[in-house]
Coordinates of C-alpha atoms in Angstrom, one line a residue:
S1 CA 0.0 0.0 0.0
S2 CA 1.2 3.5 -0.8
R3 CA -0.7 5.0 2.1
G4 CA 2.2 6.8 3.7
T5 CA 3.7 8.2 0.5
E6 CA 0.8 10.4 -0.7
P7 CA 1.1 14.1 0.1
R8 CA -1.5 15.4 2.5
K9 CA -4.3 17.4 0.9
K10 CA -5.0 20.9 2.1
R11 CA -8.6 22.1 2.6
G12 CA -9.7 23.8 -0.6
W13 CA -11.6 26.7 1.1
A14 CA -12.1 29.9 -0.9
S15 CA -10.4 33.0 0.4
W16 CA -12.4 35.6 2.2
S17 CA -13.5 38.7 0.3
A18 CA -13.1 42.2 1.9
D19 CA -16.9 42.3 2.5
E20 CA -17.0 38.9 4.2
T21 CA -14.0 39.9 6.4
R22 CA -15.7 43.2 7.3
V23 CA -18.9 41.5 8.2
F24 CA -17.0 38.8 10.2
Y25 CA -15.2 41.4 12.4
Q26 CA -18.3 43.6 12.8
T27 CA -20.3 40.6 14.0
L28 CA -17.4 39.4 16.2
L29 CA -17.2 42.8 17.9
A30 CA -21.0 43.0 18.4
H31 CA -21.6 39.3 19.5
G32 CA -18.3 37.9 20.6
R33 CA -17.1 34.5 19.6
D34 CA -20.5 33.1 18.8
F35 CA -19.7 31.2 15.6
D36 CA -23.4 30.4 14.9
V37 CA -24.3 34.1 14.9
I38 CA -21.3 35.1 12.8
T39 CA -22.2 32.3 10.3
R40 CA -25.7 33.8 10.0
H41 CA -24.2 37.1 9.1
V42 CA -21.5 35.8 6.8
Q43 CA -23.9 33.6 4.9
S44 CA -21.4 32.5 2.2
K45 CA -19.3 30.6 4.7
T46 CA -20.0 27.5 6.9
R47 CA -19.7 27.5 10.6
E48 CA -16.4 25.5 10.3
Q49 CA -15.0 28.1 7.9
V50 CA -16.0 30.9 10.3
R51 CA -14.4 29.1 13.2
H52 CA -11.2 28.3 11.2
F53 CA -11.0 32.0 10.1
F54 CA -11.3 33.2 13.7
Y55 CA -8.5 31.0 15.0
R56 CA -6.3 31.7 12.0
S57 CA -6.8 35.5 12.5
L58 CA -6.2 35.2 16.2
K59 CA -2.9 33.4 15.5
K60 CA -1.8 36.2 13.1
I61 CA -2.8 38.9 15.6
N62 CA -0.9 37.2 18.4
K63 CA 2.1 36.9 16.2
L64 CA 2.0 40.7 15.6
L65 CA 1.5 41.4 19.3
S66 CA 4.2 39.0 20.6
P67 CA 7.1 41.5 20.3
L68 CA 5.1 43.8 22.6
G69 CA 4.7 41.0 25.2
R70 CA 0.9 41.0 24.6
R71 CA -1.6 38.4 23.3
I72 CA -5.3 38.0 22.9
D73 CA -7.0 35.0 24.6
G74 CA -9.3 33.3 22.0
K75 CA -11.4 31.8 24.8
A76 CA -12.9 35.1 25.9
D77 CA -16.6 35.4 25.4
R78 CA -16.5 38.9 24.0
A79 CA -14.0 40.7 21.8
E80 CA -14.4 44.0 23.6
G81 CA -11.4 45.5 25.3
V82 CA -9.1 43.6 23.1

């Protein structure tokens, strides 16, 4: 079997448009990390895509903040005061 020799496939999700990104962050600020609510507002993405985008964005933001000795906790219920 060639099971271990095949390259791992990446998820083929479409990139996020500027409008989808804007709606995502507006909804995140208004409702916190409620992926169901965010998905209802960003209707072109699934809940799993919204969740993945949140954690991917959080990772990028924390990478930018790390030289300042700061980070954002992704487990917070609300994005206020971040």
